[in-house]
PDB file of C-alpha atoms in Angstrom:
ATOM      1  CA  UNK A  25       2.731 -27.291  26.391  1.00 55.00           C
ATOM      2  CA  UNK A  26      -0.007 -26.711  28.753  1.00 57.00           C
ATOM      3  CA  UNK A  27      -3.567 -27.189  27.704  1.00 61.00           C
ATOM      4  CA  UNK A  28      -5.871 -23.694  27.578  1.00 72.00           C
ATOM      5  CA  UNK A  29      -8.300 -23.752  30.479  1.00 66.00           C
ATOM      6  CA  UNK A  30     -12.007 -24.439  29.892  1.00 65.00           C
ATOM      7  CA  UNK A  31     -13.064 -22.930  32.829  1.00 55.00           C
ATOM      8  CA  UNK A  32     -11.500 -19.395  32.156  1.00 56.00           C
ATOM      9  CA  UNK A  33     -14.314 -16.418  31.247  1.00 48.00           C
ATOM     10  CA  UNK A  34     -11.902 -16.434  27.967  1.00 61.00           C
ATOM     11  CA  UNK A  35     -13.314 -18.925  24.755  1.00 85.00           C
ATOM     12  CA  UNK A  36     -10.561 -21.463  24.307  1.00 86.00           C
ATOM     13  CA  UNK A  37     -10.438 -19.238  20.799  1.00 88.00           C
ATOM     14  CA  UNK A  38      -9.533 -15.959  22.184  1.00 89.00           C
ATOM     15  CA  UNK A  39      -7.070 -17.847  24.796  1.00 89.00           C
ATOM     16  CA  UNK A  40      -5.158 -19.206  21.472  1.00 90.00           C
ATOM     17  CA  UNK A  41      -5.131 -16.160  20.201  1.00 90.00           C
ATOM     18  CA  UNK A  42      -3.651 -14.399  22.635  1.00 89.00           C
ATOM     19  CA  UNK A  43      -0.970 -16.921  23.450  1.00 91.00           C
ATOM     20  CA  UNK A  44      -0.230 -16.597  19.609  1.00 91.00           C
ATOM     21  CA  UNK A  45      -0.302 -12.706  19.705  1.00 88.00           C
ATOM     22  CA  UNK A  46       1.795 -12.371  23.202  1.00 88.00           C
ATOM     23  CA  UNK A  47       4.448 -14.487  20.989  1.00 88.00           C
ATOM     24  CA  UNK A  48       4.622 -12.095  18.672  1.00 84.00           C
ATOM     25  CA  UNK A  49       5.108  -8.745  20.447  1.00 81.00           C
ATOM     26  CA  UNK A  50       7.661 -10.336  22.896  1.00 85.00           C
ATOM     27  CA  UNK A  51       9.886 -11.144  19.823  1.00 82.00           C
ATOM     28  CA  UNK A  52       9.551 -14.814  20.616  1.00 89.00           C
ATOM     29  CA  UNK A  53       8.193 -14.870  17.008  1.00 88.00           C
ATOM     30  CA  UNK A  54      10.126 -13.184  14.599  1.00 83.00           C
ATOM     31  CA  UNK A  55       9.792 -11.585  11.060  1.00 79.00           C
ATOM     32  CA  UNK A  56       9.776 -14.557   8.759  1.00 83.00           C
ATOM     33  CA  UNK A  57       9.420 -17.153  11.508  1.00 90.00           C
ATOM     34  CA  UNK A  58       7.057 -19.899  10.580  1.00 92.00           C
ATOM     35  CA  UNK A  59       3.881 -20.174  13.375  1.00 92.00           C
ATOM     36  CA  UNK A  60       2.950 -23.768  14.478  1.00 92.00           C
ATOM     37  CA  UNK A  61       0.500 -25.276  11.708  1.00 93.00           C
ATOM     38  CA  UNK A  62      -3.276 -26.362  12.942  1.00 92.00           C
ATOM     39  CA  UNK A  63      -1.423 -29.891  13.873  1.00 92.00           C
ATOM     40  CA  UNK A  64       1.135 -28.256  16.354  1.00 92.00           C
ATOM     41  CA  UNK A  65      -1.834 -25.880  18.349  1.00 92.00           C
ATOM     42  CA  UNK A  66      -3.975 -28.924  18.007  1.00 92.00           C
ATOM     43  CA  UNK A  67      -1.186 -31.095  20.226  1.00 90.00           C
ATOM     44  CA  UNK A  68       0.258 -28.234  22.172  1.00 89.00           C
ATOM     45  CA  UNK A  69      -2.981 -26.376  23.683  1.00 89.00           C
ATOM     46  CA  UNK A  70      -5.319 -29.130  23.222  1.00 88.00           C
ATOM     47  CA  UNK A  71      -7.933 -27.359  20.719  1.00 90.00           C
ATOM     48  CA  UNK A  72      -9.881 -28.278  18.097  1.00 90.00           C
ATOM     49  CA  UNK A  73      -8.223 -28.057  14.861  1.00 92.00           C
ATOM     50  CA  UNK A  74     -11.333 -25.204  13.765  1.00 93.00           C
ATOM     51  CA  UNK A  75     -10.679 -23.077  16.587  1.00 91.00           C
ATOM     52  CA  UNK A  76      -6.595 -23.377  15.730  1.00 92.00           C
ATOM     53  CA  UNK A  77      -7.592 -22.229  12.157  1.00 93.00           C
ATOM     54  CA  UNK A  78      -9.541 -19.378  13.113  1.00 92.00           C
ATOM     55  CA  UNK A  79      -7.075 -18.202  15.114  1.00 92.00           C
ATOM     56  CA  UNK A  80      -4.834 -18.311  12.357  1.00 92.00           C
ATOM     57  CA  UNK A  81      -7.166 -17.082   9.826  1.00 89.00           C
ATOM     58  CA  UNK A  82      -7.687 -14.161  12.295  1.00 88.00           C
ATOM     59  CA  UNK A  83      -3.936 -13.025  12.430  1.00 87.00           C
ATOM     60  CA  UNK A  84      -3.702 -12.962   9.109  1.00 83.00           C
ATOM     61  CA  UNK A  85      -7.082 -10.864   8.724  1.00 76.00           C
ATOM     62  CA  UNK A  86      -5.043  -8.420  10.443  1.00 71.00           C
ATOM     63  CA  UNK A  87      -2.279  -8.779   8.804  1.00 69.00           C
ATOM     64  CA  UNK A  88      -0.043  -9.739  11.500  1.00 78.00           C
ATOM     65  CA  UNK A  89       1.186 -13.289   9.093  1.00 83.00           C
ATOM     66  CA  UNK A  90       0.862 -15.275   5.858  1.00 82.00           C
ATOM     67  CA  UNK A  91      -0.013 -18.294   4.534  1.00 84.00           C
ATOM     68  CA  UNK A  92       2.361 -19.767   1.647  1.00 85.00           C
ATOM     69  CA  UNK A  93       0.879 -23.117   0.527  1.00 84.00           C
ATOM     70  CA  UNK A  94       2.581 -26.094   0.961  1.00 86.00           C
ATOM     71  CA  UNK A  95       4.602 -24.687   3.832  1.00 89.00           C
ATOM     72  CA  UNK A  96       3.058 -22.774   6.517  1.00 90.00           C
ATOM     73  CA  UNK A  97       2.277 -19.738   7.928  1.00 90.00           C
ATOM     74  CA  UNK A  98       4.595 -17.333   8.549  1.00 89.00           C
ATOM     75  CA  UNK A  99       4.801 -14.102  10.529  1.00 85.00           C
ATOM     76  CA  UNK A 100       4.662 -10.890   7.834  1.00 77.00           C
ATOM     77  CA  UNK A 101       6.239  -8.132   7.727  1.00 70.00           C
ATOM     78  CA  UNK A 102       4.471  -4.434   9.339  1.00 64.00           C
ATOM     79  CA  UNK A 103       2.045  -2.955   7.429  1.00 61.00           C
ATOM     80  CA  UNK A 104       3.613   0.804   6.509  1.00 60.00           C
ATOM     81  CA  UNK A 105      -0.329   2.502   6.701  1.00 59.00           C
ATOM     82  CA  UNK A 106      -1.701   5.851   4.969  1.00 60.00           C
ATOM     83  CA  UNK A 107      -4.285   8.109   6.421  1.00 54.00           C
ATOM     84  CA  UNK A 108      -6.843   8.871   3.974  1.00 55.00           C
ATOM     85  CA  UNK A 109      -7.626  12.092   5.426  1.00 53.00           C
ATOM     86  CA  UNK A 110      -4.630  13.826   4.727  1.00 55.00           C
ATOM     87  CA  UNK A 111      -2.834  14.606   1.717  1.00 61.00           C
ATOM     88  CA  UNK A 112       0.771  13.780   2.168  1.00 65.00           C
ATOM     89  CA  UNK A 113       3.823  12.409   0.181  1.00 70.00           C
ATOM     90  CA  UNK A 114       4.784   8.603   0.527  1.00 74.00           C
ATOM     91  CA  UNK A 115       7.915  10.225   1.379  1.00 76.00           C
ATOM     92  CA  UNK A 116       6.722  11.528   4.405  1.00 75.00           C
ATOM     93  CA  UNK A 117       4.460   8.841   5.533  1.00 74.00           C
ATOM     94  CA  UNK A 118       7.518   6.771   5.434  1.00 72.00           C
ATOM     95  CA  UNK A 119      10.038   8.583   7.513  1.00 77.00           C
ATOM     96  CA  UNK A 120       7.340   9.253  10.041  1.00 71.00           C
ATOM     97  CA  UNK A 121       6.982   4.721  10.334  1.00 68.00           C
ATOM     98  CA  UNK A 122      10.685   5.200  10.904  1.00 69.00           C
ATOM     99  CA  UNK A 123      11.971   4.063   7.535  1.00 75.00           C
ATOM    100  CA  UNK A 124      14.044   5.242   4.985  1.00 84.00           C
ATOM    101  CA  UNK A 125      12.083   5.992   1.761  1.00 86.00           C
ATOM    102  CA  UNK A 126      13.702   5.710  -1.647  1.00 88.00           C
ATOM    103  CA  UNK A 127      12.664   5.803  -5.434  1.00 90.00           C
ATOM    104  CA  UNK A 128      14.063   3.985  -8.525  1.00 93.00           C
ATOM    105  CA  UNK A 129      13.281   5.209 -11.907  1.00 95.00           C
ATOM    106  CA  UNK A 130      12.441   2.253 -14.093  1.00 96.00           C
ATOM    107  CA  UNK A 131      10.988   4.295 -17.387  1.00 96.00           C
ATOM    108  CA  UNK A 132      10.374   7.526 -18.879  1.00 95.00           C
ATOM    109  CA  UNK A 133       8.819   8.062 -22.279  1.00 95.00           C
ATOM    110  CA  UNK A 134       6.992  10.447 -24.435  1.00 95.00           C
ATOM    111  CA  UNK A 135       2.942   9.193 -25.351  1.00 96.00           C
ATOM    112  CA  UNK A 136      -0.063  10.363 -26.714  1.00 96.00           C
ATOM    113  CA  UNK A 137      -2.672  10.582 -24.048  1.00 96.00           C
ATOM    114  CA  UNK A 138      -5.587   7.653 -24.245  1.00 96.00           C
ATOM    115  CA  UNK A 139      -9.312   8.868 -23.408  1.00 96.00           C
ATOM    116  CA  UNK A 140      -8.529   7.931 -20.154  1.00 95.00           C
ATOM    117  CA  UNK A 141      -6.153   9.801 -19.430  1.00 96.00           C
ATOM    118  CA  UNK A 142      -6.792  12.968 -21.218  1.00 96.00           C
ATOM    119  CA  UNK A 143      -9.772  12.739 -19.572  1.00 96.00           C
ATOM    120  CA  UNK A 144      -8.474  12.851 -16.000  1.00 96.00           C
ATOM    121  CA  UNK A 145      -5.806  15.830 -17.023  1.00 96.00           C
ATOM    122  CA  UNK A 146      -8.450  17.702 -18.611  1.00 95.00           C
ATOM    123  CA  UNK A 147      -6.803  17.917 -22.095  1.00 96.00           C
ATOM    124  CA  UNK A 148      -7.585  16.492 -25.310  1.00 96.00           C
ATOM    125  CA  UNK A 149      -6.857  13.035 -26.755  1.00 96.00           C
ATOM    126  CA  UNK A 150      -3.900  12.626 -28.278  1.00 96.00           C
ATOM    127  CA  UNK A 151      -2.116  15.321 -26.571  1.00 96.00           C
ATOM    128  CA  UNK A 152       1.446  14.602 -25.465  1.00 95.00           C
ATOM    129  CA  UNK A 153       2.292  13.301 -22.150  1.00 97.00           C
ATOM    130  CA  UNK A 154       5.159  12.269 -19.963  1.00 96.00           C
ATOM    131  CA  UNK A 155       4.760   8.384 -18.301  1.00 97.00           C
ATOM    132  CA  UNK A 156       7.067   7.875 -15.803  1.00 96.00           C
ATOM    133  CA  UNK A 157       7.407   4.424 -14.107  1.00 97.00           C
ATOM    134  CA  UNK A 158       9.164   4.625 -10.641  1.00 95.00           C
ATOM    135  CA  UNK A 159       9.150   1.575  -7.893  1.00 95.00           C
ATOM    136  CA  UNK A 160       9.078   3.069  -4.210  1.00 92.00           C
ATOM    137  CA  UNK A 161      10.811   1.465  -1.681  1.00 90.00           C
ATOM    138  CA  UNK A 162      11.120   1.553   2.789  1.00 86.00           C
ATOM    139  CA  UNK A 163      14.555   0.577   3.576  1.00 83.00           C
ATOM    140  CA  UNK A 164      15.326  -1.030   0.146  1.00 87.00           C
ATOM    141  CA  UNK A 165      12.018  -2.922   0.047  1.00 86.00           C
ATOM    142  CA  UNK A 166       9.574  -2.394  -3.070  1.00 91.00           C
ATOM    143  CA  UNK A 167       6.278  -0.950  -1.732  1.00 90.00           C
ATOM    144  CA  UNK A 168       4.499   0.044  -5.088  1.00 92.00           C
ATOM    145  CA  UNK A 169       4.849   0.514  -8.814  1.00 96.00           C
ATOM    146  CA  UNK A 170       3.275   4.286  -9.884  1.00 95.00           C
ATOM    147  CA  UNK A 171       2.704   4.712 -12.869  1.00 97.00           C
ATOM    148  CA  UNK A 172       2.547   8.904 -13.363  1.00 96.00           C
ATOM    149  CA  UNK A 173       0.797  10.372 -16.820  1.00 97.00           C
ATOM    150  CA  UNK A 174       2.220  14.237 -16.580  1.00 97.00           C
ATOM    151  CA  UNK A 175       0.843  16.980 -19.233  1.00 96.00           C
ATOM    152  CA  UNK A 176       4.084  18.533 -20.178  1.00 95.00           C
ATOM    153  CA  UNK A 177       2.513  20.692 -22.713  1.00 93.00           C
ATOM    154  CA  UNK A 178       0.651  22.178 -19.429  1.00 93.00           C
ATOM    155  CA  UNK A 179       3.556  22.496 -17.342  1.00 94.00           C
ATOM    156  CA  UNK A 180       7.135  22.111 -19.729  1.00 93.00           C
ATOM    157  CA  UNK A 181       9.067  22.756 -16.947  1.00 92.00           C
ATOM    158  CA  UNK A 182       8.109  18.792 -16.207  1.00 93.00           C
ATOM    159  CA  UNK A 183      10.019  17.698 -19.231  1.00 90.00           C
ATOM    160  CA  UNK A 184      13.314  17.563 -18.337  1.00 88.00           C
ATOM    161  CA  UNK A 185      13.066  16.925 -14.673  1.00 89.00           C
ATOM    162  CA  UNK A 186      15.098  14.488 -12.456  1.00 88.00           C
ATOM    163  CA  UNK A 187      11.968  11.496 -11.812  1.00 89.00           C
ATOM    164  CA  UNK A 188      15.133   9.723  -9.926  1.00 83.00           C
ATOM    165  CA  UNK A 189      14.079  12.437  -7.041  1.00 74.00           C
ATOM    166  CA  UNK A 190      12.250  10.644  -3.972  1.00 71.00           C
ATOM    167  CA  UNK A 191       9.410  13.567  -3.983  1.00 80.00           C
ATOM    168  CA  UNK A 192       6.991  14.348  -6.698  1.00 86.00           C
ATOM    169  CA  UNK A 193       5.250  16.884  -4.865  1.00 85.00           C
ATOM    170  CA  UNK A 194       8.356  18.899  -4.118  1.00 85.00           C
ATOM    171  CA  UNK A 195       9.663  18.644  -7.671  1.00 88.00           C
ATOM    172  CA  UNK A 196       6.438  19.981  -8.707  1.00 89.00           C
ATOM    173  CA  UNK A 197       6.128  22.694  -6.901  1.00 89.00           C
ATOM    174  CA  UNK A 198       9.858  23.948  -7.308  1.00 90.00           C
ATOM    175  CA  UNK A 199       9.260  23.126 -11.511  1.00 90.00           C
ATOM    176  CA  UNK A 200       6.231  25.210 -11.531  1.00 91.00           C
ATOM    177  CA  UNK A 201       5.904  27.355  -8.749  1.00 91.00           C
ATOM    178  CA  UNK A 202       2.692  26.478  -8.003  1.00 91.00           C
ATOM    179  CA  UNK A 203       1.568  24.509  -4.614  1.00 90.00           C
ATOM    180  CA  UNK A 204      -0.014  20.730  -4.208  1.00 88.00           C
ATOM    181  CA  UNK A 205      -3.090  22.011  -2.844  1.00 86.00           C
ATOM    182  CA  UNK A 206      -5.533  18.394  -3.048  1.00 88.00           C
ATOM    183  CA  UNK A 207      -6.101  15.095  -4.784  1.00 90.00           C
ATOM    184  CA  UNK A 208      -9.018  13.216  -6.077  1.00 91.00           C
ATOM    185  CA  UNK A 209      -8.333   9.310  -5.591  1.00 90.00           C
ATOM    186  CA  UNK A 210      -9.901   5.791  -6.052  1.00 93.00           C
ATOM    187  CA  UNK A 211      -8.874   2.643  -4.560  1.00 92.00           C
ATOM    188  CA  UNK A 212      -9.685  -0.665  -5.737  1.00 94.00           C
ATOM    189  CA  UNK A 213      -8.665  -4.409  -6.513  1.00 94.00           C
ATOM    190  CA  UNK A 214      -6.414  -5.898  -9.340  1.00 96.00           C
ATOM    191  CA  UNK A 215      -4.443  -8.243 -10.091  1.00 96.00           C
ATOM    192  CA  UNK A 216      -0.463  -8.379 -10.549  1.00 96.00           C
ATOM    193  CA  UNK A 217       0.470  -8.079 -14.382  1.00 96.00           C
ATOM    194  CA  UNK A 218       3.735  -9.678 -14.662  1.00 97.00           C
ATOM    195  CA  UNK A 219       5.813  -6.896 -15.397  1.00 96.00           C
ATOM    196  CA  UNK A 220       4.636  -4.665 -12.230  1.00 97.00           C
ATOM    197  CA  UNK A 221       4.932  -8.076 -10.309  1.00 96.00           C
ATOM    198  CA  UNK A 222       8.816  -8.776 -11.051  1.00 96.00           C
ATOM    199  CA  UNK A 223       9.230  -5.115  -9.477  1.00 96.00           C
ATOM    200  CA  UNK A 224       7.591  -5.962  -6.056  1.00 94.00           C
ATOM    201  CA  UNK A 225       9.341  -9.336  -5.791  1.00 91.00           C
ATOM    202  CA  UNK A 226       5.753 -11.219  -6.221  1.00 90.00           C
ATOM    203  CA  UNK A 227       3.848 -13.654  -8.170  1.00 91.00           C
ATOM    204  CA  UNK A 228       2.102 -12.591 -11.428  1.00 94.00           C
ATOM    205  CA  UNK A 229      -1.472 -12.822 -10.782  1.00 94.00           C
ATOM    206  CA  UNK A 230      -1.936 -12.309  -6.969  1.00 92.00           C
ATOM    207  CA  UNK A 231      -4.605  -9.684  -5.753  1.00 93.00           C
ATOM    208  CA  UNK A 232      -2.642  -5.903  -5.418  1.00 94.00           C
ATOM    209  CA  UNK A 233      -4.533  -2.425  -3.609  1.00 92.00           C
ATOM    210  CA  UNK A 234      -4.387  -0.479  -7.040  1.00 95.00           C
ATOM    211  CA  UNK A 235      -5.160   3.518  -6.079  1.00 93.00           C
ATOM    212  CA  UNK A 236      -5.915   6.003  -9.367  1.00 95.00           C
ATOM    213  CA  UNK A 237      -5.048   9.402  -8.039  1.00 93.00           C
ATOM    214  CA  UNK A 238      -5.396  12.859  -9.790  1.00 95.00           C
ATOM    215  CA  UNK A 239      -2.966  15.171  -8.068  1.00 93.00           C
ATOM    216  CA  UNK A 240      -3.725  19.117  -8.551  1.00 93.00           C
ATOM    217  CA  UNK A 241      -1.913  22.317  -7.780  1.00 91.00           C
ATOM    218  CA  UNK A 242      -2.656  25.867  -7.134  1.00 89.00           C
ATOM    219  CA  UNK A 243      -5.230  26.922  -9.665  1.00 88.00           C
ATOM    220  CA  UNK A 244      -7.180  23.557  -9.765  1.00 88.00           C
ATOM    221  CA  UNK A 245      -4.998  22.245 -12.546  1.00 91.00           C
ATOM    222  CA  UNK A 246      -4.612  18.514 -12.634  1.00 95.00           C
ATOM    223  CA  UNK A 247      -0.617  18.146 -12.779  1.00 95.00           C
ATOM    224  CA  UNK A 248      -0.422  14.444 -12.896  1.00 96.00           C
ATOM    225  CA  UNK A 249      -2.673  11.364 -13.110  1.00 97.00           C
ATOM    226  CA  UNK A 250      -1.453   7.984 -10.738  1.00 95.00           C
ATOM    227  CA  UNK A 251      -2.236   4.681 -11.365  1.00 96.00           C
ATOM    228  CA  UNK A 252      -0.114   2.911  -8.676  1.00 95.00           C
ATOM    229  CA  UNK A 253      -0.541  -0.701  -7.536  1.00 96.00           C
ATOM    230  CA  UNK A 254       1.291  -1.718  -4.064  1.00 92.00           C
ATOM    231  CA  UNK A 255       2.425  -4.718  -2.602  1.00 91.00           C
ATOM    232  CA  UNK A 256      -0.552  -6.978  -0.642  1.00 87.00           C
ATOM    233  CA  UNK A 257       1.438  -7.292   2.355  1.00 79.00           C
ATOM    234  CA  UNK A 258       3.158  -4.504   2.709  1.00 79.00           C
ATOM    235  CA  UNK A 259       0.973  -1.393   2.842  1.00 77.00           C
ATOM    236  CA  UNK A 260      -2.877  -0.537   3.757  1.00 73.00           C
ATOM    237  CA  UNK A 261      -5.122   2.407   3.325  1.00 71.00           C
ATOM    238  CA  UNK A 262      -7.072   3.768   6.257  1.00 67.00           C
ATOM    239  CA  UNK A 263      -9.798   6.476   7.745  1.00 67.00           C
ATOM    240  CA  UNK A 264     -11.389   7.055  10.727  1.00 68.00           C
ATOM    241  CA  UNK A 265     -15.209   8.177  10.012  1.00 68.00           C
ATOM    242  CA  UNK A 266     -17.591   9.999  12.025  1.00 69.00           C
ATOM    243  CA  UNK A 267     -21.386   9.843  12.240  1.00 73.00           C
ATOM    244  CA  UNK A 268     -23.216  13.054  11.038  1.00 68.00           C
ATOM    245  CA  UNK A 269     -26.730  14.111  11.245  1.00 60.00           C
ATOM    246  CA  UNK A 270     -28.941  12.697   8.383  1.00 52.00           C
ATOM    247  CA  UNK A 271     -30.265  15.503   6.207  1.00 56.00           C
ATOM    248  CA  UNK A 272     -34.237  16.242   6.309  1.00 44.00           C
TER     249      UNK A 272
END
């Protein structure tokens, strides 16, 4: 393999890293490939072994690969992404990436709604909710685990729906008639618990995006409270901001 050049206007780092990156959009380096370790770059391009890490490290900042331990690093799989600025389904988000969404009802039950949760319905303690569990997939792959809180003493058309149905929104607004109009939603870090876990195919413990979503149709009535926790290398969250004029 031929050395990087030290006389190029290019660091030696950004020369890797390019190399590494052209490799992976020409296909040279497929989906679940395994990239050369700090050793290999080392040898093959003559580096140092800390500017082959932090070329690594820097792929997988942007989470073009990663790291298992004890066996390499390995290219990932695309990032499906959400723009914050819009509300839209996960259904639609995922046909426009090109994929084929898909839901799988893993529980339904009948509870009596925490503080928490009565809170973010606006109703009182105690009062009866639906919590449905669904896992939604792209193409067959688990994405996320939601975790819906529904007050079907608001809305009983919700009670006997079909939560096997890939849209939410939809079934909402052909259950009640009224229209998704906006959302009010958190995002944050947890960690796996082992039950939402063995649904995205992942080790209990590891560091999930968890978004808590309150979802509200025509009228300003909260129609269902998310907590949904998705897989860490499958999805990401973004926004584009713009500067405003400071108030005086």
């Amino acid at each position: 393999m031929k050395p990087l050049s030290r006389s190029s206007a290019g660091t030696l780092y950004h020369q890797l890293l390019g190399v590494l990156r052209g490799r992976i959009e020409s296909g040279e380096i497929g989906v679940g490939d395994r990239l050369p370790s700090e050793a290999d770059l080392v040898s093959d391009f003559g580096v140092s072994r800390t500017t082959a890490r932090r070329a690594l490290d820097e792929l997988r900042r942007q989470g073009l690969v990663r790291r298992e331990p004890g066996r390499g690093t390995f290219l990932a799989s695309p990032r499906l992404r959400s723009n914050l600025a819009y509300l839209h389904s996960f259904s639609e988000e995922i046909e426009r990436w090109g994929y084929t969404p898909g839901a799988r009802l893993v529980s339904r039950e009948e509870r009596a709604a925490g503080e928490e949760v009565a809170a973010r319905l606006e109703i009182e303690v105690g009062e009866r909710v639906l919590f449905v569990r669904r896992l939604r997939l792209a193409d067959e792959r688990p994405i996320f685990v939601c975790d819906s809180h529904l007050p079907v003493g608001r809305f009983p058309a919700l009670e006997d729906a079909d939560y096997g149905a890939i849209s939410l929104s939809r079934l909402f607004e052909e259950r009640t008639g009224r229209k998704v109009e906006h959302s009010r939603q958190w995002i944050g870090a947890a960690t796996a618990t082992p039950d939402v876990a063995g649904l995205l195919e992942i080790p209990a413990g590891v560091p999930v995006l968890e978004v808590r979503r309150i979802t509200l149709v025509t009228g300003d009535a909260p129609i269902e409270f998310v907590e949904a926790h998705f897989h860490p290398e499958r999805y990401q969250h973004y926004n584009e901001l713009s500067a405003r004029p400071v108030e005086v």
